[in-house]
Coordinates of C-alpha atoms in Angstrom, one line a residue:
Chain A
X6 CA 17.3 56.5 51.2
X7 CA 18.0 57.5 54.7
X8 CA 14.5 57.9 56.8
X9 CA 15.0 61.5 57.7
X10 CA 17.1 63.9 55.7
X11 CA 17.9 67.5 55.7
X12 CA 20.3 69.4 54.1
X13 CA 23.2 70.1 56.6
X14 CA 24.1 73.8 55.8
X15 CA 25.0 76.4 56.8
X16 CA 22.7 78.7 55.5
X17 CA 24.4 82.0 56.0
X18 CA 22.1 84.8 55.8
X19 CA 21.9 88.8 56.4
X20 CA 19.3 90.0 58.9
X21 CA 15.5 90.5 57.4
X22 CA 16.4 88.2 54.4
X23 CA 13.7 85.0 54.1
X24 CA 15.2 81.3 54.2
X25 CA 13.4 78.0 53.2
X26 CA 15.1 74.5 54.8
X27 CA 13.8 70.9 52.8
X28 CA 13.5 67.9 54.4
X29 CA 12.5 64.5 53.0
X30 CA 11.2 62.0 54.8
X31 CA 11.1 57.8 53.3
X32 CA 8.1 56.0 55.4
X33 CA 5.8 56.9 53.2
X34 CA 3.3 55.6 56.5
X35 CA 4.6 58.2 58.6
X36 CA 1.7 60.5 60.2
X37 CA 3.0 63.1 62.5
X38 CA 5.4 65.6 61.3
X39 CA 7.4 68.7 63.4
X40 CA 10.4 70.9 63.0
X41 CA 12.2 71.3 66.4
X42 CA 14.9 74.1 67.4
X43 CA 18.0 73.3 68.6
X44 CA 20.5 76.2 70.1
X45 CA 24.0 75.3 70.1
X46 CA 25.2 72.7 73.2
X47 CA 21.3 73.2 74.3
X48 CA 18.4 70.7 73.8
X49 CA 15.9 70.5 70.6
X50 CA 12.6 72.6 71.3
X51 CA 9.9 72.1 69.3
X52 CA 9.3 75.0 66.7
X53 CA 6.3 74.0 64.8
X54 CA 4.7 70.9 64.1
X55 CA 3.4 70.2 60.3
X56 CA 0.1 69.6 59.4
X57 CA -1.3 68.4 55.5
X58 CA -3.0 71.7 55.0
X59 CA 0.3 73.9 55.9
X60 CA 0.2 75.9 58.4
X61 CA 2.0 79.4 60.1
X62 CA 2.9 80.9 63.3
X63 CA 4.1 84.6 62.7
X64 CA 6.8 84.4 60.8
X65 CA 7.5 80.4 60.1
X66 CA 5.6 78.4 57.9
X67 CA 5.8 75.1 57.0
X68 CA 4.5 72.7 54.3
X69 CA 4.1 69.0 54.2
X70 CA 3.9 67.6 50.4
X71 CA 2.8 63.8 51.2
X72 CA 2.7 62.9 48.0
X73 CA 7.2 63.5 47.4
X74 CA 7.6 63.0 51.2
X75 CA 8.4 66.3 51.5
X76 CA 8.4 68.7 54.4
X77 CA 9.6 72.3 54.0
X78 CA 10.2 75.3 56.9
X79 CA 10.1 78.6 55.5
X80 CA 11.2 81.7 57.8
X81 CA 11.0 85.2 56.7
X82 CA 12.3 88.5 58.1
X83 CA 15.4 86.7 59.6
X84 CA 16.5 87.7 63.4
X85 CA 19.6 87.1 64.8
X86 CA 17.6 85.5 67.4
X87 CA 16.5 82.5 64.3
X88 CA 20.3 81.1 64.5
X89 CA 20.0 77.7 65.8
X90 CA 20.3 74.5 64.6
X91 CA 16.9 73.5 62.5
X92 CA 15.7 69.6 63.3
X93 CA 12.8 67.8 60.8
X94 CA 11.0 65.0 62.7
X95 CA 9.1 62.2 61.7
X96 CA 7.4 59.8 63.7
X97 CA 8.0 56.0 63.2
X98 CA 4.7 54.6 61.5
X99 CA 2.6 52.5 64.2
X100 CA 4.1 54.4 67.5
X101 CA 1.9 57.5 67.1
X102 CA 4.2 60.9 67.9
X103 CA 6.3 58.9 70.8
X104 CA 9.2 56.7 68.7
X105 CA 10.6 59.8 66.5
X106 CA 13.3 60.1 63.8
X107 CA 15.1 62.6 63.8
X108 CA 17.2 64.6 60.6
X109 CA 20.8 65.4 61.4
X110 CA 19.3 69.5 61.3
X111 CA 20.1 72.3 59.6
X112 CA 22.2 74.9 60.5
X113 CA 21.2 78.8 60.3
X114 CA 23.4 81.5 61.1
X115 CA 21.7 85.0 60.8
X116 CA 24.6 87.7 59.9
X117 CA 24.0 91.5 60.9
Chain B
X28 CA 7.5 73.1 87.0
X29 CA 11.1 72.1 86.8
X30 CA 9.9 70.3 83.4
X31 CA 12.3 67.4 82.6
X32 CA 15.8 67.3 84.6
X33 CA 18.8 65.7 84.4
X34 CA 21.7 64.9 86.2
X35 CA 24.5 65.3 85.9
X36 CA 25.5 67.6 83.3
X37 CA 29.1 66.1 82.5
X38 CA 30.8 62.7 83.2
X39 CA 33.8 61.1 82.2
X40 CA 34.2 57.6 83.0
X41 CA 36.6 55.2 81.9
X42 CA 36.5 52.0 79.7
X43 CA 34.5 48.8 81.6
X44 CA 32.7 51.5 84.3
X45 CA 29.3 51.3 85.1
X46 CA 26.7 54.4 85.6
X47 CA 23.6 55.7 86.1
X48 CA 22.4 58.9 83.9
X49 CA 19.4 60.3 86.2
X50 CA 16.3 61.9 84.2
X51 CA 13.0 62.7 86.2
X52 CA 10.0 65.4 84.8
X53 CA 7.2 66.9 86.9
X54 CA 4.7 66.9 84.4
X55 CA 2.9 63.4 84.9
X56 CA 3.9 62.5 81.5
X57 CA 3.2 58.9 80.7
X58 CA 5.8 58.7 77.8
X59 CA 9.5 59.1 78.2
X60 CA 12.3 58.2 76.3
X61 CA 16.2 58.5 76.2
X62 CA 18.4 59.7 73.0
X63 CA 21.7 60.4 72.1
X64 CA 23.4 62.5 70.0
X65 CA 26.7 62.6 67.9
X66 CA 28.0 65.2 65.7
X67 CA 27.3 64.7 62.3
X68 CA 24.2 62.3 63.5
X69 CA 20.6 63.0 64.6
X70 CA 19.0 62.3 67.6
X71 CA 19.0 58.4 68.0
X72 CA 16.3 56.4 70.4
X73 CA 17.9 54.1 73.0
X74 CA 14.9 53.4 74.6
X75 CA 11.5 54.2 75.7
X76 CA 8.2 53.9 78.1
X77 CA 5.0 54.3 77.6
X78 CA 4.4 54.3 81.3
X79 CA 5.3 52.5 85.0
X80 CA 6.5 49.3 84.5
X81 CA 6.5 49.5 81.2
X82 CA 9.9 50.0 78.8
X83 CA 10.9 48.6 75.2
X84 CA 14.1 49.3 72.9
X85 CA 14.9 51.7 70.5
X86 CA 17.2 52.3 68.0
X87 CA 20.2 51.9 69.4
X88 CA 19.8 50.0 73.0
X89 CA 22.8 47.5 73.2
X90 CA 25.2 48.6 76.3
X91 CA 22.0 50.2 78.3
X92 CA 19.0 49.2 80.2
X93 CA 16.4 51.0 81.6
X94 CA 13.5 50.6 84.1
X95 CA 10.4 52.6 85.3
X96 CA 9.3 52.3 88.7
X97 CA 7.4 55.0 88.6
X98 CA 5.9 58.2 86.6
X99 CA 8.8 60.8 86.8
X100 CA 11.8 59.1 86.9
X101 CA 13.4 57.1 83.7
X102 CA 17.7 56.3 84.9
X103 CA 19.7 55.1 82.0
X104 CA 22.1 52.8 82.8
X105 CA 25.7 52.0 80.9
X106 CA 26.6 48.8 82.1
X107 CA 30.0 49.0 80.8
X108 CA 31.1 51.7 79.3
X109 CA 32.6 51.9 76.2
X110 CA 34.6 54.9 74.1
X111 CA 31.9 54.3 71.6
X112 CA 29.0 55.7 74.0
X113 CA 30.9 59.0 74.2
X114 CA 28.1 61.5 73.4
X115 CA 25.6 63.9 74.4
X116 CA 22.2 62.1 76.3
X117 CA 18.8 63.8 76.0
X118 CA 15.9 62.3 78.1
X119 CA 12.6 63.4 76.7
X120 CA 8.4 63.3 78.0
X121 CA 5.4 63.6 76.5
X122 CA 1.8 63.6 77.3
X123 CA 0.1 60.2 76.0
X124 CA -3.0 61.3 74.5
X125 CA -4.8 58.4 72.9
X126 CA -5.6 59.3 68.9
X127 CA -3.2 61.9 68.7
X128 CA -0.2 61.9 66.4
X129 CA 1.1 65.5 67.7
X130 CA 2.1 65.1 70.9
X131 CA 5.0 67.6 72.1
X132 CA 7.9 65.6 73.3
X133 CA 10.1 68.0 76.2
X134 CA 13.8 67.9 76.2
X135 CA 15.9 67.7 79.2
X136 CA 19.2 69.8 79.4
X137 CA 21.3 66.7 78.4
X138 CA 24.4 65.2 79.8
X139 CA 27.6 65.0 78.5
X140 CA 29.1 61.8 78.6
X141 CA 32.8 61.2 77.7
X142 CA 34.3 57.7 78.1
X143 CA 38.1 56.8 77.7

């Protein structure tokens, strides 16, 4: 099982529509947890990070399941502004947040 | 701030050349780091600091070193370029805040390295 992975995409969806992007993770000792934005030929931003009781930030949520590994990014009301390349992070277990693995991201193109 | 910077923002070298890849950040960040990225691939660590003086391998180090002399600046260096380090290099920071797991990691613009 590869440490970090995403499904690649693309998610091809109208304006307004709501999108949910999965990501499992296999250190099972992994403690810090973040989805990161990455514009195309521009560097990865960091969108959100993930916390065990869920948590939002207008219109993203995300979701961390620890017991299937699983970490989930939901968007709703979908802006053109929301295509971008969609990165789930883990941190290697023992390094705290500063040795990070990244998935290969998941691409979202918002359609008028 | 300027944040994290990098220089420069293209290169082409050929096979058996030797560079530096500049990164330096203005935010007294203890913790930087270098990536790379190829299509198809995430983000891979090539190596890291956790402060002056102080660097250790990553992922993916063979072909680079690295040093810290001080708190801003973090140079990568290829010491002989191969077609096989053609990619895109992101330098990152980060504060180093003792206990935390959720420390934001800042992204320089990358450079663009091709090798032929």
């Amino acid at each position: 099982r590869k440490e970090v992975e995403q499904d690649p995409g693309p998610f091809n969806v109208p304006e307004g529509a709501t999108v949910a992007f999965n990501c499992t993770y296999s250190n099972s000792a992994s403690q810090s947890f973040f989805w990161y934005r990455q514009d195309c030929r521009k560097e990865p931003k960091l969108l959100m990070s993930v916390y065990s009781s869920g948590n939002e930030d207008g219109r993203f949520t995300a979701q961390l399941n620890r017991a299937s590994q699983y970490i989930s990014l939901l968007i709703r009301d979908s802006k053109l502004s929301d295509s971008a390349t969609y990165l789930c992070v883990v941190n290697r277990p023992g390094a705290g947040s500063y040795q990070l693995t990244f998935g290969k991201g998941t691409k979202l193109s918002v359609i008028p | 701030n300027a944040g994290v910077t990098q220089t420069p923002k293209f290169q082409v070298l050929k096979t058996g050349q030797s560079m530096t890849l500049q990164c330096a950040q203005d935010m007294n960040h203890e913790y930087m780091s270098w990536y790379r990225q190829d299509p198809g691939m995430g983000l891979r660590l090539i190596h890291y600091s956790v402060g002056a003086g102080i660097t250790d391998q990553g992922e993916v180090p063979n072909g680079y070193n690295v040093s810290r002399s001080t708190t801003e600046d973090f140079p990568l260096r290829l010491l002989s370029a191969a077609p096989s380090q053609t990619s895109v290099y992101f330098c990152a920071s980060s504060y180093s805040s003792p206990g935390s797991y959720y420390n934001e990691q800042f992204f320089g613009p990358g450079t663009r390295l091709t090798v032929l």
